[in-house]
Short mmCIF file of C-alpha atoms in Angstrom, two decimals:
data_model
loop_
_atom_site.label_atom_id
_atom_site.label_comp_id
_atom_site.label_asym_id
_atom_site.label_seq_id
_atom_site.Cartn_x
_atom_site.Cartn_y
_atom_site.Cartn_z
CA MET A 1 51.85 -86.41 36.73
CA LYS A 2 55.21 -87.67 35.51
CA SER A 3 54.29 -87.01 31.87
CA ILE A 4 53.26 -83.43 32.70
CA LEU A 5 56.56 -82.93 34.52
CA ALA A 6 58.48 -84.29 31.51
CA ILE A 7 56.68 -81.94 29.13
CA CYS A 8 57.42 -78.98 31.42
CA CYS A 9 61.10 -79.94 31.52
CA LEU A 10 61.17 -80.21 27.73
CA LEU A 11 59.53 -76.79 27.28
CA PHE A 12 61.96 -75.27 29.78
CA SER A 13 64.86 -76.82 27.89
CA LEU A 14 63.65 -75.47 24.54
CA SER A 15 63.18 -71.97 25.97
CA ALA A 16 66.61 -72.03 27.60
CA TRP A 17 68.29 -73.06 24.34
CA ALA A 18 66.32 -71.04 21.79
CA ASN A 19 69.15 -71.21 19.24
CA GLN A 20 71.81 -73.61 17.98
CA LEU A 21 75.31 -72.84 16.73
CA GLU A 22 75.55 -75.34 13.88
CA SER A 23 78.86 -74.56 12.16
CA ILE A 24 81.72 -72.06 11.91
CA ARG A 25 83.26 -71.25 8.53
CA VAL A 26 86.42 -69.18 7.96
CA TRP A 27 87.12 -67.40 4.65
CA PRO A 28 90.58 -65.73 4.50
CA SER A 29 91.34 -63.26 1.68
CA PRO A 30 94.18 -60.81 0.93
CA ASP A 31 92.28 -57.91 2.56
CA ASN A 32 90.39 -59.50 5.42
CA THR A 33 89.18 -62.68 7.06
CA ARG A 34 85.47 -63.43 7.11
CA ILE A 35 83.97 -65.72 9.74
CA VAL A 36 80.45 -67.07 9.27
CA LEU A 37 78.47 -68.59 12.13
CA ASP A 38 75.60 -70.79 10.91
CA LEU A 39 72.70 -70.73 13.38
CA GLY A 40 69.34 -72.37 13.75
CA ALA A 41 67.55 -69.05 14.35
CA ALA A 42 68.21 -65.31 14.20
CA PRO A 43 71.12 -64.53 16.56
CA ARG A 44 71.07 -62.25 19.58
CA TYR A 45 74.64 -61.38 20.45
CA GLU A 46 77.14 -59.08 22.12
CA TYR A 47 80.86 -58.77 21.47
CA PHE A 48 83.97 -57.06 22.78
CA LEU A 49 87.73 -57.00 22.20
CA LEU A 50 90.56 -57.94 24.53
CA TYR A 51 94.23 -57.06 24.16
CA ASP A 52 97.62 -58.54 25.12
CA PRO A 53 96.92 -61.01 23.65
CA HIS A 54 94.41 -59.88 21.01
CA ARG A 55 91.02 -61.58 21.21
CA LEU A 56 87.51 -61.14 19.85
CA VAL A 57 84.83 -62.41 22.23
CA ILE A 58 81.24 -63.04 21.07
CA ASP A 59 78.40 -63.97 23.44
CA LEU A 60 75.45 -65.69 21.76
CA GLU A 61 72.33 -65.43 23.91
CA GLN A 62 70.32 -68.60 24.64
CA THR A 63 72.47 -70.63 22.28
CA GLN A 64 73.75 -74.17 22.45
CA ASN A 65 76.87 -75.31 20.59
CA ARG A 66 76.94 -78.21 18.13
CA VAL A 67 80.32 -77.41 16.56
CA ASP A 68 83.35 -79.67 16.76
CA PHE A 69 86.16 -77.10 16.98
CA SER A 70 88.77 -79.60 15.77
CA ALA A 71 86.87 -79.94 12.47
CA ILE A 72 86.89 -76.20 11.62
CA LYS A 73 88.98 -75.44 8.53
CA ASN A 74 91.05 -72.37 9.34
CA SER A 75 93.82 -71.20 7.00
CA SER A 76 93.73 -67.57 8.15
CA GLU A 77 96.99 -66.09 9.40
CA LEU A 78 94.96 -63.66 11.51
CA ILE A 79 92.97 -66.22 13.54
CA THR A 80 95.30 -68.42 15.59
CA THR A 81 92.73 -70.26 17.74
CA ILE A 82 88.94 -70.67 17.98
CA ARG A 83 87.64 -71.83 21.36
CA HIS A 84 84.81 -71.40 23.85
CA SER A 85 84.87 -69.80 27.27
CA THR A 86 82.59 -69.27 30.26
CA PRO A 87 79.98 -66.53 29.65
CA GLN A 88 78.77 -64.15 32.33
CA LYS A 89 75.10 -64.69 31.46
CA THR A 90 73.41 -68.02 32.10
CA GLY A 91 72.17 -69.62 28.88
CA SER A 92 74.64 -67.75 26.67
CA TYR A 93 77.45 -69.35 24.71
CA ARG A 94 80.81 -67.56 24.54
CA LEU A 95 83.09 -67.85 21.50
CA VAL A 96 86.68 -66.62 21.66
CA PHE A 97 88.79 -65.93 18.58
CA GLU A 98 92.46 -65.55 19.43
CA LEU A 99 94.10 -63.17 16.94
CA ALA A 100 97.60 -62.48 15.70
CA ALA A 101 96.96 -58.71 15.47
CA ALA A 102 94.52 -55.99 16.47
CA VAL A 103 91.29 -55.76 14.47
CA LYS A 104 88.24 -53.53 14.03
CA PRO A 105 85.51 -56.11 13.43
CA VAL A 106 82.39 -55.53 11.36
CA ILE A 107 79.63 -57.87 12.57
CA PHE A 108 76.14 -58.27 11.09
CA PRO A 109 73.41 -60.96 10.82
CA LEU A 110 72.07 -62.40 7.56
CA THR A 111 68.62 -63.87 7.08
CA PRO A 112 68.10 -67.22 5.29
CA ALA A 113 68.85 -67.21 1.55
CA GLY A 114 69.25 -70.07 -0.90
CA ASP A 115 70.87 -73.05 0.81
CA TYR A 116 71.85 -70.95 3.82
CA GLY A 117 69.90 -70.42 7.04
CA HIS A 118 70.47 -67.73 9.66
CA ARG A 119 74.04 -66.48 9.82
CA LEU A 120 76.18 -64.11 11.82
CA VAL A 121 78.97 -62.65 9.68
CA ILE A 122 82.19 -61.32 11.21
CA ASP A 123 84.54 -59.38 8.93
CA LEU A 124 88.06 -58.78 10.23
CA PRO A 125 89.93 -56.33 7.95
CA TYR A 126 93.70 -56.43 8.14
CA GLN A 127 94.86 -53.39 10.12
CA ASP A 128 98.53 -54.34 9.95
CA GLN A 129 99.43 -53.76 6.29
CA SER A 130 102.63 -55.79 6.68
CA ARG A 131 100.48 -58.91 7.14
CA LYS A 132 98.78 -58.49 3.79
CA PRO A 133 100.28 -60.33 0.80
CA GLN A 134 102.49 -57.98 -1.18
CA GLN A 135 101.40 -57.51 -4.78
CA ALA A 136 104.03 -57.39 -7.47
CA VAL A 137 104.97 -53.85 -8.48
CA HIS A 138 105.24 -53.38 -12.24
CA LYS A 139 107.39 -50.45 -13.24
CA ALA A 140 106.48 -48.37 -16.24
CA ALA A 141 107.96 -50.02 -19.34
CA PRO A 142 109.83 -48.06 -22.00
CA VAL A 143 107.76 -46.82 -24.92
CA GLY A 144 106.89 -49.70 -27.21
CA GLN A 145 107.55 -52.38 -24.59
CA ARG A 146 104.42 -52.14 -22.45
CA GLU A 147 102.33 -55.28 -21.99
CA ILE A 148 98.60 -55.35 -22.59
CA VAL A 149 97.08 -56.03 -19.17
CA VAL A 150 93.87 -58.06 -18.90
CA ALA A 151 92.11 -58.11 -15.52
CA ILE A 152 90.16 -61.34 -15.02
CA ASP A 153 87.38 -61.33 -12.46
CA ALA A 154 86.14 -64.70 -11.21
CA GLY A 155 82.53 -64.03 -10.23
CA HIS A 156 81.27 -64.57 -6.66
CA GLY A 157 83.45 -66.43 -4.11
CA GLY A 158 83.61 -67.28 -0.42
CA GLU A 159 80.29 -66.88 1.33
CA ASP A 160 78.70 -65.95 -2.03
CA PRO A 161 78.41 -69.20 -4.03
CA GLY A 162 76.71 -67.63 -7.03
CA ALA A 163 74.24 -69.82 -8.90
CA ILE A 164 73.90 -73.46 -7.82
CA GLY A 165 73.20 -76.12 -10.44
CA PRO A 166 70.74 -79.03 -10.18
CA ARG A 167 73.64 -81.25 -9.07
CA LYS A 168 74.70 -78.68 -6.46
CA ASN A 169 77.77 -77.46 -8.33
CA ARG A 170 78.54 -73.86 -7.43
CA GLU A 171 79.20 -71.05 -9.85
CA LYS A 172 82.07 -69.62 -7.78
CA HIS A 173 84.25 -72.72 -8.34
CA ILE A 174 83.60 -72.82 -12.09
CA THR A 175 84.38 -69.13 -12.59
CA LEU A 176 87.65 -69.35 -10.63
CA SER A 177 88.79 -72.41 -12.59
CA ILE A 178 88.08 -70.79 -15.97
CA SER A 179 89.72 -67.54 -14.82
CA ARG A 180 92.91 -69.34 -13.79
CA ARG A 181 93.07 -71.18 -17.11
CA LEU A 182 92.57 -67.93 -19.02
CA ALA A 183 95.25 -66.18 -16.95
CA ASP A 184 97.72 -68.98 -17.74
CA LEU A 185 97.11 -68.58 -21.48
CA ILE A 186 97.49 -64.81 -21.35
CA ASN A 187 100.66 -64.93 -19.27
CA LYS A 188 102.26 -67.31 -21.79
CA GLU A 189 101.62 -64.85 -24.63
CA PRO A 190 104.48 -62.35 -25.20
CA GLY A 191 103.24 -58.81 -24.78
CA MET A 192 100.27 -59.73 -22.58
CA ARG A 193 99.79 -60.09 -18.82
CA ALA A 194 96.84 -61.20 -16.66
CA VAL A 195 95.72 -59.95 -13.26
CA LEU A 196 93.16 -61.90 -11.19
CA THR A 197 90.77 -59.95 -8.96
CA ARG A 198 90.60 -62.99 -6.68
CA THR A 199 92.98 -65.94 -6.53
CA GLY A 200 91.06 -68.14 -4.09
CA ASP A 201 87.67 -68.96 -2.62
CA TYR A 202 86.84 -65.63 -0.99
CA PHE A 203 84.51 -62.75 -1.75
CA VAL A 204 85.64 -59.45 -3.27
CA ASN A 205 83.39 -56.41 -3.06
CA LEU A 206 81.86 -55.63 -6.45
CA ASN A 207 83.21 -52.08 -6.53
CA GLN A 208 86.63 -53.28 -5.44
CA ARG A 209 86.91 -55.54 -8.47
CA SER A 210 87.09 -52.52 -10.80
CA GLU A 211 89.54 -50.86 -8.41
CA ILE A 212 91.86 -53.88 -8.57
CA ALA A 213 91.81 -53.65 -12.36
CA ARG A 214 92.47 -49.92 -12.25
CA LYS A 215 95.41 -50.23 -9.85
CA ALA A 216 96.91 -52.84 -12.17
CA ARG A 217 96.50 -50.35 -15.05
CA ALA A 218 94.40 -52.90 -16.90
CA ASP A 219 93.48 -52.34 -20.54
CA LEU A 220 90.51 -54.72 -20.30
CA LEU A 221 88.35 -56.28 -17.57
CA LEU A 222 86.68 -59.66 -18.16
CA SER A 223 84.25 -60.86 -15.47
CA ILE A 224 83.56 -64.60 -15.71
CA HIS A 225 80.16 -65.98 -14.66
CA ALA A 226 77.79 -68.93 -15.26
CA ASP A 227 74.16 -68.06 -15.99
CA SER A 228 71.11 -69.43 -14.19
CA VAL A 229 67.35 -69.24 -14.72
CA ALA A 230 64.36 -71.00 -13.16
CA ASN A 231 63.70 -72.91 -16.40
CA GLN A 232 66.32 -75.63 -16.96
CA GLY A 233 65.99 -75.40 -20.76
CA PRO A 234 68.21 -72.45 -21.81
CA ARG A 235 71.80 -73.20 -22.80
CA GLY A 236 74.78 -71.38 -24.25
CA ALA A 237 77.34 -68.66 -23.57
CA SER A 238 76.79 -64.92 -23.89
CA VAL A 239 78.68 -61.64 -23.54
CA TRP A 240 77.35 -58.57 -21.74
CA LEU A 241 78.45 -54.94 -21.69
CA LEU A 242 77.28 -51.83 -19.90
CA SER A 243 74.00 -50.24 -20.97
CA SER A 244 73.97 -46.53 -21.73
CA ASN A 245 71.67 -45.77 -18.77
CA ARG A 246 74.14 -47.28 -16.32
CA ALA A 247 76.99 -45.45 -18.05
CA ASN A 248 75.26 -42.10 -17.52
CA ARG A 249 74.67 -42.84 -13.83
CA GLU A 250 78.26 -43.89 -13.31
CA MET A 251 79.60 -40.72 -14.91
CA ALA A 252 77.48 -38.70 -12.51
CA GLY A 253 79.00 -40.65 -9.64
CA TRP A 254 82.51 -39.94 -10.84
CA LEU A 255 81.74 -36.24 -11.12
CA GLU A 256 80.78 -36.22 -7.43
CA LYS A 257 84.15 -37.68 -6.47
CA GLN A 258 86.64 -35.22 -7.93
CA GLU A 259 89.47 -36.43 -5.74
CA ARG A 260 89.32 -39.92 -7.27
CA GLN A 261 89.16 -38.87 -10.90
CA SER A 262 92.92 -38.52 -11.12
CA GLU A 263 93.03 -42.34 -11.03
CA LEU A 264 91.51 -42.63 -14.49
CA LEU A 265 93.75 -44.16 -17.11
CA GLY A 266 94.60 -43.24 -20.66
CA GLY A 267 95.69 -39.72 -19.76
CA VAL A 268 92.14 -38.64 -18.88
CA GLY A 269 92.84 -38.57 -15.15
CA GLU A 270 95.85 -36.31 -15.51
CA VAL A 271 93.89 -33.88 -17.64
CA ILE A 272 90.93 -33.91 -15.23
CA SER A 273 93.22 -33.18 -12.28
CA GLN A 274 94.24 -29.95 -14.02
CA THR A 275 90.73 -28.66 -14.72
CA ASP A 276 90.38 -26.99 -11.29
CA GLY A 277 87.04 -28.68 -10.77
CA ASN A 278 85.43 -27.20 -13.89
CA PRO A 279 82.31 -29.43 -14.12
CA TYR A 280 81.73 -28.80 -17.83
CA LEU A 281 85.28 -29.62 -18.88
CA THR A 282 85.38 -32.59 -16.53
CA ARG A 283 82.11 -33.91 -17.98
CA THR A 284 83.54 -33.59 -21.50
CA PHE A 285 86.61 -35.67 -20.64
CA LEU A 286 84.52 -38.29 -18.86
CA ASP A 287 82.13 -38.44 -21.82
CA LEU A 288 85.05 -39.12 -24.15
CA SER A 289 86.51 -41.73 -21.81
CA MET A 290 83.18 -43.54 -21.37
CA ASP A 291 82.41 -43.39 -25.10
CA ARG A 292 85.72 -45.00 -25.92
CA SER A 293 85.37 -47.60 -23.16
CA ARG A 294 81.91 -48.69 -24.34
CA ALA A 295 82.90 -48.67 -28.03
CA ASP A 296 85.99 -50.79 -27.33
CA SER A 297 83.92 -53.13 -25.16
CA TYR A 298 81.51 -53.72 -28.01
CA ALA A 299 84.30 -54.32 -30.53
CA ILE A 300 86.12 -56.76 -28.25
CA SER A 301 82.86 -58.59 -27.50
CA GLU A 302 82.39 -59.29 -31.21
CA HIS A 303 85.82 -60.93 -31.42
CA ILE A 304 85.13 -63.00 -28.30
CA LEU A 305 81.73 -64.15 -29.53
CA ALA A 306 83.23 -65.14 -32.89
CA ALA A 307 85.90 -67.21 -31.13
CA MET A 308 83.49 -68.79 -28.63
CA GLY A 309 80.99 -69.66 -31.35
CA LYS A 310 83.57 -72.01 -32.87
CA VAL A 311 83.87 -74.22 -29.78
CA VAL A 312 80.77 -73.80 -27.58
CA ARG A 313 77.07 -73.20 -28.01
CA LEU A 314 76.07 -69.50 -27.93
CA HIS A 315 72.90 -68.36 -26.19
CA LYS A 316 73.07 -65.02 -28.04
CA SER A 317 75.23 -64.34 -31.09
CA LYS A 318 75.33 -60.60 -30.40
CA PRO A 319 76.55 -58.80 -27.25
CA GLU A 320 73.84 -57.87 -24.76
CA HIS A 321 73.52 -54.83 -22.52
CA ALA A 322 72.84 -54.71 -18.79
CA SER A 323 73.27 -52.46 -15.74
CA LEU A 324 75.84 -54.55 -13.88
CA ALA A 325 78.14 -53.17 -11.19
CA VAL A 326 81.29 -54.90 -12.42
CA LEU A 327 80.93 -53.19 -15.84
CA LYS A 328 80.70 -49.68 -14.45
CA SER A 329 84.28 -48.46 -14.91
CA PRO A 330 84.29 -45.42 -17.23
CA ASP A 331 87.96 -45.83 -18.09
CA ILE A 332 88.42 -49.60 -18.68
CA PRO A 333 86.62 -51.59 -21.40
CA SER A 334 84.67 -54.16 -19.37
CA LEU A 335 82.78 -57.30 -20.35
CA LEU A 336 80.82 -59.90 -18.42
CA ILE A 337 81.15 -63.41 -19.86
CA GLU A 338 78.40 -65.93 -19.13
CA ALA A 339 80.19 -69.23 -19.82
CA GLY A 340 76.91 -71.16 -19.98
CA PHE A 341 73.81 -72.02 -17.96
CA ILE A 342 74.66 -73.87 -14.77
CA SER A 343 70.89 -74.28 -14.32
CA ASN A 344 70.81 -76.59 -17.35
CA PRO A 345 71.72 -80.14 -16.21
CA GLN A 346 73.67 -80.99 -19.39
CA GLU A 347 75.55 -77.70 -19.44
CA GLU A 348 76.24 -77.91 -15.71
CA GLN A 349 78.00 -81.22 -16.32
CA LEU A 350 80.07 -79.63 -19.10
CA LEU A 351 80.98 -76.56 -17.04
CA ILE A 352 82.59 -78.63 -14.29
CA THR A 353 84.84 -80.58 -16.67
CA ALA A 354 88.45 -79.49 -17.24
CA GLY A 355 88.20 -79.95 -20.99
CA HIS A 356 85.19 -77.67 -21.41
CA GLN A 357 86.65 -75.05 -19.08
CA GLN A 358 89.83 -75.05 -21.17
CA LYS A 359 87.79 -74.63 -24.36
CA ILE A 360 86.09 -71.56 -22.91
CA ALA A 361 89.38 -70.09 -21.66
CA GLN A 362 91.06 -70.71 -25.03
CA ALA A 363 88.17 -69.09 -26.91
CA LEU A 364 88.27 -66.02 -24.65
CA PHE A 365 92.02 -65.76 -25.13
CA ASN A 366 91.71 -66.14 -28.91
CA GLY A 367 89.05 -63.43 -29.05
CA VAL A 368 91.04 -60.95 -26.97
CA LYS A 369 94.27 -61.65 -28.86
CA SER A 370 92.48 -61.34 -32.20
CA TYR A 371 91.14 -57.91 -31.26
CA TYR A 372 94.46 -56.52 -30.06
CA ARG A 373 96.29 -57.95 -33.06
CA GLN A 374 93.95 -56.01 -35.32
CA ASN A 375 93.78 -52.99 -33.02
CA PRO A 376 97.16 -52.82 -31.25
CA LEU A 377 97.36 -50.27 -28.47
CA PRO A 378 99.98 -47.58 -29.14
CA GLY A 379 103.14 -48.03 -27.08
CA THR A 380 102.65 -51.76 -26.47
CA MET A 381 104.82 -54.69 -27.47
CA MET A 382 101.96 -56.01 -29.57
CA ALA A 383 101.87 -52.79 -31.59
CA GLY A 384 105.59 -53.12 -32.27
CA THR A 385 105.32 -56.72 -33.46
CA ALA A 386 102.05 -56.43 -35.38
CA VAL A 387 102.33 -57.58 -38.97
CA PRO A 388 100.76 -55.14 -41.45
CA THR A 389 97.74 -56.70 -43.14
CA GLY A 390 97.02 -53.97 -45.67
CA ALA A 391 94.55 -51.16 -45.30
CA ARG A 392 92.43 -51.28 -42.16
CA GLN A 393 88.79 -50.31 -42.02
CA HIS A 394 86.51 -49.42 -39.14
CA THR A 395 82.73 -49.48 -39.04
CA VAL A 396 81.32 -46.75 -36.81
CA ARG A 397 79.27 -48.11 -33.91
CA THR A 398 76.78 -46.54 -31.51
CA GLY A 399 78.48 -44.17 -29.07
CA GLU A 400 81.64 -43.67 -31.15
CA SER A 401 82.94 -40.29 -32.20
CA LEU A 402 85.71 -39.35 -34.60
CA SER A 403 88.02 -38.49 -31.71
CA VAL A 404 87.42 -41.89 -30.07
CA ILE A 405 88.21 -43.73 -33.31
CA ALA A 406 91.31 -41.63 -33.93
CA GLN A 407 92.60 -42.27 -30.42
CA ARG A 408 91.98 -46.01 -30.67
CA TYR A 409 94.09 -46.34 -33.82
CA GLY A 410 96.76 -43.89 -32.70
CA VAL A 411 96.22 -41.33 -35.48
CA SER A 412 95.27 -37.67 -35.37
CA ILE A 413 91.73 -36.49 -36.09
CA ALA A 414 93.02 -34.30 -38.91
CA ARG A 415 94.78 -37.23 -40.57
CA LEU A 416 91.73 -39.47 -40.19
CA LYS A 417 89.49 -36.79 -41.72
CA GLY A 418 91.91 -36.11 -44.57
CA HIS A 419 92.36 -39.80 -45.35
CA ASN A 420 88.59 -40.23 -45.64
CA GLN A 421 87.92 -36.80 -47.21
CA LEU A 422 85.59 -35.82 -44.37
CA ARG A 423 84.42 -32.19 -44.22
CA SER A 424 83.28 -32.34 -40.56
CA ASP A 425 83.88 -34.25 -37.34
CA VAL A 426 80.45 -35.87 -37.54
CA VAL A 427 80.31 -39.61 -38.30
CA LYS A 428 77.27 -41.85 -38.61
CA VAL A 429 76.58 -45.31 -37.22
CA GLY A 430 77.44 -47.85 -39.91
CA GLN A 431 79.81 -45.53 -41.76
CA VAL A 432 83.02 -47.28 -42.89
CA LEU A 433 86.28 -45.41 -42.41
CA ASP A 434 89.70 -46.26 -43.88
CA ILE A 435 92.34 -46.13 -41.16
CA PRO A 436 95.70 -44.66 -42.19
CA SER A 437 98.86 -46.36 -40.93
CA SER A 438 100.04 -45.17 -37.50
#
């Protein structure tokens, strides 16, 4: 009889506490703070806000707490205190987040994935703009004194660890470390400046990464990653650029958002804003912008691969094409750099070492610098200090037109045609053109 009673008590206890709150993680970023509740099962929850003082209250139904609140790492300026309180419903567990300002929370559950189990994610965007870190404002430089701006995107971050190696090293830490090293090298080079899309361990929306580069008026976007496959054999670095199919889809998306097209760089946005919504003229300008972006991306990738091949193993000696969100910008040459395979035990060990990370960063810097030394952007400091190396030549690549090539080298189409004795504007892939001096 006693054993039956004990079993009944145990079953009652299990039904009363159908879930467990196992940990609370806080991820602050410049735009918001993300809170992640790790749970033993799918959460059932309710939440509401309180004011004076500001609080977010979450009731977790049939949940028991296992969290030591004193052990929670919280560096968010928005969340001042995390505590529990008495819920109205029996069997529920009430969490209270005391806040420094009003918020409009976005709350959603996540199912198990990778090393993570059930989670409840709470995003708290900063409503008070004065609380956000102020980014440096760079005024327009006089003609000939502009810096070449390279946006560096450290892949993944925060709740998104990226690939995880056999020894449990996480891609997000490797990419941030390489990105910081690359930024240091670029910022030490006269005439160049780096902008990081993330500066810490937090997640940045994939579309927002291109926006950060655009707002910084970046000339190039490099997204740093570490590859992973099920087979532990593959090794080596690779460079990826946008496939033509993705490029066509992205241009269609830009056409549907006329009000945002004025943000395009290189003068295209200003011209588009004056087309009065003419879809044919707008498409022409976007075609030219995308053609140039993809052609420049390919050319830069060749310089980077040549530099990386001197210091690290290459998985592919030629640039590869993929439909990746971070490469979608039609106005900024964009490349995704796979620094190596974190899924390979030997390469994983290399990728976490400072020396190897510095080698990769140095090779990326050398490749980018080599390209812009040979192809200085008009109006930049690098163009003003470039040392003439004799006649320049350009080999026509897929997607390039005569107008794109002329614009890249800062010469007129008529001068380029005359210098090469061309009778039409048509050029062929593989054709070699002599580039007249600017």
